């Protein structure tokens, strides 16, 4: 079994920035406020409760069963972190291991007790899940959003606290702009974070949902989705036939441009063809009375 001190050190990577620490003597650091060093305890598993602030919302049954089988054979290699809640214990980090121990039929579970304030529990749980890569992209984004709102830090400061790049935090938060249906597909693993980022380039939630369904139905790659998104945006920018003032003219805009260029060369001045439905007008510029006489003479002949 991993010694408690080693466990604390492994889990504590990045936690020192999240939980205030005090200098003690010549530059040494004390434990976080309210936390006491304690060893590993073995407690009845029914006395352990899940974390109400757990960032992770989904647990895959297949991988839980695999972990349960491993625990049956080798035992629980790492104790879970808990805090006392009356006569029971609330999980700080390790809910997946606790669930697997239940499936394995264990009557007792090894725990390390931490005395943490309410505000600190979520931060510890988030860090533990991030380090283990246990969160799906949506859960991670929601956890970042909650930390930003509750702690009042900037994205840059949060990135430092969780040992991530600021761009990673920003990209994760953008996922929260996805429609609910697309979020559910990301959570289920039907589409990847790369697919989701590509979909965010679309203007409307309806278009995102429609494209996401195509991804799932056809198994499109991220690059294929990016190409389709670019094509969709270009089509949206191009004028629709009903919006094109030259749509009623035979040959459309190209034909009008050719005629306009011919008139400019022939008359030697600016010419504009202005359509209006199936009708329109031709505008010819002149700069002086003499030029007007020249143009009239030219048109008569």
Coordinates of C-alpha atoms in Angstrom, one line a residue:
X1 CA 0.0 0.0 0.0
X2 CA 1.3 3.5 -0.8
X3 CA 2.5 5.3 2.3
X4 CA 0.2 8.2 3.2
X5 CA 3.0 10.8 2.9
X6 CA 3.7 9.7 -0.6
X7 CA 0.0 9.7 -1.5
X8 CA -0.3 13.3 -0.2
X9 CA 2.7 14.4 -2.2
X10 CA 1.3 12.8 -5.4
X11 CA -2.2 14.2 -4.9
X12 CA -0.8 17.6 -3.8
X13 CA 0.7 18.5 -7.2
X14 CA -0.9 21.8 -7.9
X15 CA -3.0 21.8 -4.7
X16 CA -0.6 24.1 -2.9
X17 CA -1.7 27.0 -5.2
X18 CA -5.4 26.3 -4.6
X19 CA -5.3 26.0 -0.8
X20 CA -3.6 28.9 1.1
X21 CA -0.4 28.0 2.9
X22 CA 1.6 29.7 5.6
X23 CA 5.3 30.1 5.9
X24 CA 6.7 28.4 9.1
X25 CA 10.2 29.4 10.2
X26 CA 12.9 29.5 7.6
X27 CA 10.8 29.2 4.5
X28 CA 9.1 25.8 5.3
X29 CA 5.4 25.4 4.5
X30 CA 2.8 24.1 6.9
X31 CA -0.2 22.0 6.0
X32 CA -3.2 23.9 4.5
X33 CA -5.4 25.7 7.1
X34 CA -7.6 23.3 9.0
X35 CA -5.9 20.2 7.7
X36 CA -4.3 17.7 10.1
X37 CA -1.9 14.9 9.2
X38 CA -3.5 11.5 9.7
X39 CA -2.7 8.0 8.7
X40 CA -4.7 5.5 6.8
X41 CA -7.9 4.2 8.4
X42 CA -10.0 1.2 7.5
X43 CA -13.7 2.1 7.9
X44 CA -17.0 0.4 7.0
X45 CA -17.8 1.1 3.4
X46 CA -21.5 1.9 4.2
X47 CA -20.3 4.8 6.4
X48 CA -18.7 6.5 3.3
X49 CA -20.9 9.0 1.3
X50 CA -20.2 10.4 -2.2
X51 CA -19.1 14.0 -2.6
X52 CA -22.0 16.3 -3.1
X53 CA -19.7 18.6 -5.0
X54 CA -18.1 15.9 -7.2
X55 CA -17.2 17.5 -10.6
X56 CA -17.5 14.1 -12.2
X57 CA -21.1 13.3 -13.1
X58 CA -20.7 10.1 -15.1
X59 CA -19.0 6.8 -14.3
X60 CA -18.6 4.1 -17.0
X61 CA -19.9 0.7 -15.8
X62 CA -17.5 -1.3 -17.9
X63 CA -14.4 0.4 -16.5
X64 CA -15.9 0.2 -12.9
X65 CA -16.3 -3.5 -13.3
X66 CA -12.7 -3.8 -14.5
X67 CA -11.5 -1.9 -11.5
X68 CA -13.7 -4.0 -9.2
X69 CA -12.1 -7.2 -10.6
X70 CA -8.6 -5.7 -10.0
X71 CA -9.5 -4.8 -6.4
X72 CA -10.9 -8.3 -5.8
X73 CA -7.5 -9.7 -6.9
X74 CA -5.0 -7.2 -5.6
X75 CA -6.9 -5.1 -3.1
X76 CA -7.3 -1.3 -3.1
X77 CA -3.8 0.1 -4.0
X78 CA -4.6 3.7 -3.0
X79 CA -6.8 4.9 -0.1
X80 CA -9.5 7.4 -0.9
X81 CA -9.6 10.9 0.7
X82 CA -12.5 11.7 2.9
X83 CA -13.6 14.2 5.5
X84 CA -15.7 13.6 8.6
X85 CA -19.4 14.4 8.3
X86 CA -20.9 13.6 11.7
X87 CA -20.7 9.8 12.2
X88 CA -20.0 9.2 8.5
X89 CA -17.3 10.2 6.0
X90 CA -17.7 12.3 2.8
X91 CA -15.5 11.5 -0.1
X92 CA -13.1 14.3 -1.2
X93 CA -11.3 12.3 -3.9
X94 CA -11.7 8.7 -5.0
X95 CA -15.4 8.2 -5.7
X96 CA -14.7 5.9 -8.6
X97 CA -12.5 3.7 -6.4
X98 CA -15.2 3.7 -3.7
X99 CA -17.9 2.6 -6.3
X100 CA -15.6 -0.1 -7.5
X101 CA -15.0 -1.4 -4.0
X102 CA -18.8 -1.6 -3.5
X103 CA -19.1 -3.6 -6.7
X104 CA -16.2 -5.8 -5.5
X105 CA -18.2 -6.6 -2.3
X106 CA -15.7 -5.0 0.1
X107 CA -17.1 -4.4 3.6
X108 CA -14.4 -1.9 4.6
X109 CA -12.3 0.6 2.6
X110 CA -9.0 2.4 3.4
X111 CA -9.3 6.1 3.8
X112 CA -7.2 9.1 4.6
X113 CA -9.1 11.7 6.6
X114 CA -8.6 15.4 5.7
X115 CA -10.1 18.2 7.7
X116 CA -11.1 20.6 4.9
X117 CA -13.4 23.6 4.8
X118 CA -16.5 23.4 2.5
X119 CA -14.9 25.7 -0.1
X120 CA -11.8 23.6 -0.3
X121 CA -13.5 20.2 -1.0
X122 CA -14.6 21.0 -4.5
X123 CA -11.1 22.3 -5.4
X124 CA -9.4 19.1 -4.1
X125 CA -11.9 17.0 -6.0
X126 CA -11.4 18.9 -9.2
X127 CA -7.6 18.7 -9.0
X128 CA -7.7 15.0 -8.3
X129 CA -10.0 14.4 -11.3
X130 CA -7.9 16.5 -13.6
X131 CA -4.7 14.8 -12.6
X132 CA -6.3 11.4 -13.2
X133 CA -7.9 12.6 -16.4
X134 CA -11.2 11.3 -15.0
X135 CA -13.5 14.2 -16.2
X136 CA -15.1 14.3 -19.6
X137 CA -14.7 17.7 -21.4
X138 CA -18.0 19.1 -20.4
X139 CA -17.5 18.2 -16.7
X140 CA -14.1 19.8 -16.8
X141 CA -15.5 22.9 -18.4
X142 CA -18.3 23.2 -15.8
X143 CA -15.7 22.7 -13.0
X144 CA -13.5 25.5 -14.4
X145 CA -16.6 27.8 -14.7
X146 CA -17.6 27.0 -11.1
X147 CA -14.1 27.7 -9.8
X148 CA -13.9 31.0 -11.7
X149 CA -17.2 32.1 -10.3
X150 CA -16.6 31.0 -6.7
X151 CA -13.0 32.1 -6.3
X152 CA -13.1 35.3 -8.4
X153 CA -9.8 34.5 -10.1
X154 CA -8.9 35.1 -13.8
X155 CA -8.5 32.4 -16.4
X156 CA -4.7 33.0 -16.2
X157 CA -4.7 32.5 -12.4
X158 CA -6.9 29.5 -12.7
X159 CA -4.6 28.0 -15.3
X160 CA -1.6 28.3 -13.0
X161 CA -3.6 26.7 -10.1
X162 CA -4.5 23.6 -12.1
X163 CA -1.2 23.4 -14.0
X164 CA -2.9 24.0 -17.4
X165 CA -2.3 26.5 -20.2
X166 CA -4.7 29.5 -20.3
X167 CA -5.7 28.5 -23.8
X168 CA -6.8 25.1 -22.4
X169 CA -9.1 26.8 -19.9
X170 CA -10.5 29.1 -22.5
X171 CA -11.1 26.3 -25.0
X172 CA -12.8 24.2 -22.3
X173 CA -15.1 27.1 -21.3
X174 CA -16.2 27.6 -24.9
X175 CA -17.7 24.1 -24.9
X176 CA -20.4 25.5 -22.5
X177 CA -21.7 27.4 -25.5
X178 CA -22.8 24.2 -27.2
X179 CA -26.5 23.3 -27.3
X180 CA -27.6 20.7 -24.7
X181 CA -27.9 17.9 -27.3
X182 CA -24.3 18.4 -28.5
X183 CA -23.1 18.5 -24.9
X184 CA -24.7 15.2 -24.2
X185 CA -23.0 13.7 -27.3
X186 CA -19.6 15.0 -26.0
X187 CA -20.3 13.5 -22.5
X188 CA -21.3 10.2 -24.1
X189 CA -18.1 10.2 -26.2
X190 CA -20.1 10.2 -29.5
X191 CA -18.1 13.3 -30.6
X192 CA -14.7 14.4 -29.5
X193 CA -13.6 17.8 -28.1
X194 CA -12.0 18.4 -31.5
X195 CA -15.4 17.9 -33.2
X196 CA -17.0 20.2 -30.6
X197 CA -14.5 23.0 -31.2
X198 CA -15.1 22.8 -34.9
X199 CA -18.9 23.0 -34.4
X200 CA -18.6 26.2 -32.3
X201 CA -17.6 28.0 -35.5
X202 CA -21.2 27.7 -36.7
X203 CA -23.5 30.6 -36.1
X204 CA -26.7 29.0 -34.8
X205 CA -27.3 26.3 -32.2
X206 CA -29.6 24.6 -34.8
X207 CA -26.7 24.3 -37.2
X208 CA -24.5 22.9 -34.5
X209 CA -27.0 20.2 -33.6
X210 CA -27.6 19.3 -37.3
X211 CA -23.9 19.0 -38.0
X212 CA -23.3 17.0 -34.8
X213 CA -25.9 14.5 -35.9
X214 CA -24.1 14.1 -39.2
X215 CA -20.8 13.5 -37.3
X216 CA -22.4 10.7 -35.3
X217 CA -24.3 9.2 -38.3
X218 CA -21.4 9.2 -40.7
X219 CA -18.5 8.9 -38.4
X220 CA -16.9 12.1 -39.7
X221 CA -13.4 13.0 -38.8
X222 CA -12.5 16.4 -37.2
X223 CA -11.0 17.6 -40.5
X224 CA -14.1 16.6 -42.4
X225 CA -16.2 18.6 -40.0
X226 CA -13.9 21.6 -40.3
X227 CA -14.3 21.5 -44.1
X228 CA -18.1 21.2 -43.9
X229 CA -18.2 24.1 -41.4
X230 CA -16.1 26.3 -43.7
X231 CA -18.4 25.4 -46.6
X232 CA -21.5 26.1 -44.6
X233 CA -20.2 29.5 -43.5
X234 CA -19.2 30.4 -47.1
X235 CA -22.7 29.4 -48.3
X236 CA -24.2 31.6 -45.6
X237 CA -22.1 34.6 -46.7
X238 CA -22.9 34.2 -50.4
X239 CA -26.1 36.0 -51.5
X240 CA -29.2 33.8 -51.8
X241 CA -31.0 33.9 -55.2
X242 CA -33.9 35.7 -53.6
X243 CA -31.5 38.3 -52.2
X244 CA -29.5 38.7 -55.4
X245 CA -30.7 41.8 -57.3
X246 CA -29.4 40.3 -60.6
X247 CA -31.2 37.0 -60.2
X248 CA -34.0 38.0 -62.7
X249 CA -31.5 39.0 -65.4
X250 CA -30.5 36.3 -67.9
X251 CA -26.9 35.4 -67.2
X252 CA -27.1 37.0 -63.7
X253 CA -24.4 39.1 -62.2
X254 CA -21.6 37.9 -64.6
X255 CA -23.7 38.9 -67.7
X256 CA -24.5 42.3 -66.2
X257 CA -20.8 42.9 -65.5
X258 CA -19.8 42.1 -69.1
X259 CA -22.4 44.5 -70.5
X260 CA -21.3 47.2 -68.0
X261 CA -17.7 46.9 -69.0
X262 CA -18.6 47.1 -72.7
X263 CA -20.6 50.3 -72.1
X264 CA -17.8 51.9 -70.1
X265 CA -15.3 51.1 -73.0
X266 CA -17.7 52.4 -75.6
X267 CA -18.8 55.6 -73.8
X268 CA -15.6 56.4 -72.0
X269 CA -17.2 57.2 -68.7
X270 CA -18.6 55.4 -65.7
X271 CA -21.7 53.3 -66.2
X272 CA -23.9 51.5 -63.7
X273 CA -26.7 49.0 -64.3
X274 CA -29.1 49.1 -61.4
X275 CA -31.6 46.2 -61.3
X276 CA -35.0 46.4 -59.6
X277 CA -36.9 43.1 -59.8
X278 CA -37.4 42.3 -63.5
X279 CA -36.8 46.0 -64.4
X280 CA -33.9 48.4 -63.8
X281 CA -32.1 51.4 -65.1
X282 CA -28.7 52.4 -66.6
X283 CA -26.9 55.3 -65.0
X284 CA -24.2 57.1 -67.1
X285 CA -22.0 59.7 -65.5
X286 CA -20.9 63.0 -67.1
X287 CA -18.7 65.7 -65.7
X288 CA -19.7 68.7 -67.8
X289 CA -22.2 70.0 -70.4
X290 CA -19.7 69.3 -73.2
X291 CA -19.3 65.7 -72.0
X292 CA -23.1 65.3 -71.9
X293 CA -23.3 66.6 -75.6
X294 CA -20.6 64.1 -76.5
X295 CA -22.5 61.2 -74.9
X296 CA -25.8 62.2 -76.6
X297 CA -24.1 62.4 -79.9
X298 CA -22.5 59.0 -79.4
X299 CA -25.8 57.3 -78.4
X300 CA -27.6 58.8 -81.4
X301 CA -25.2 57.2 -83.8

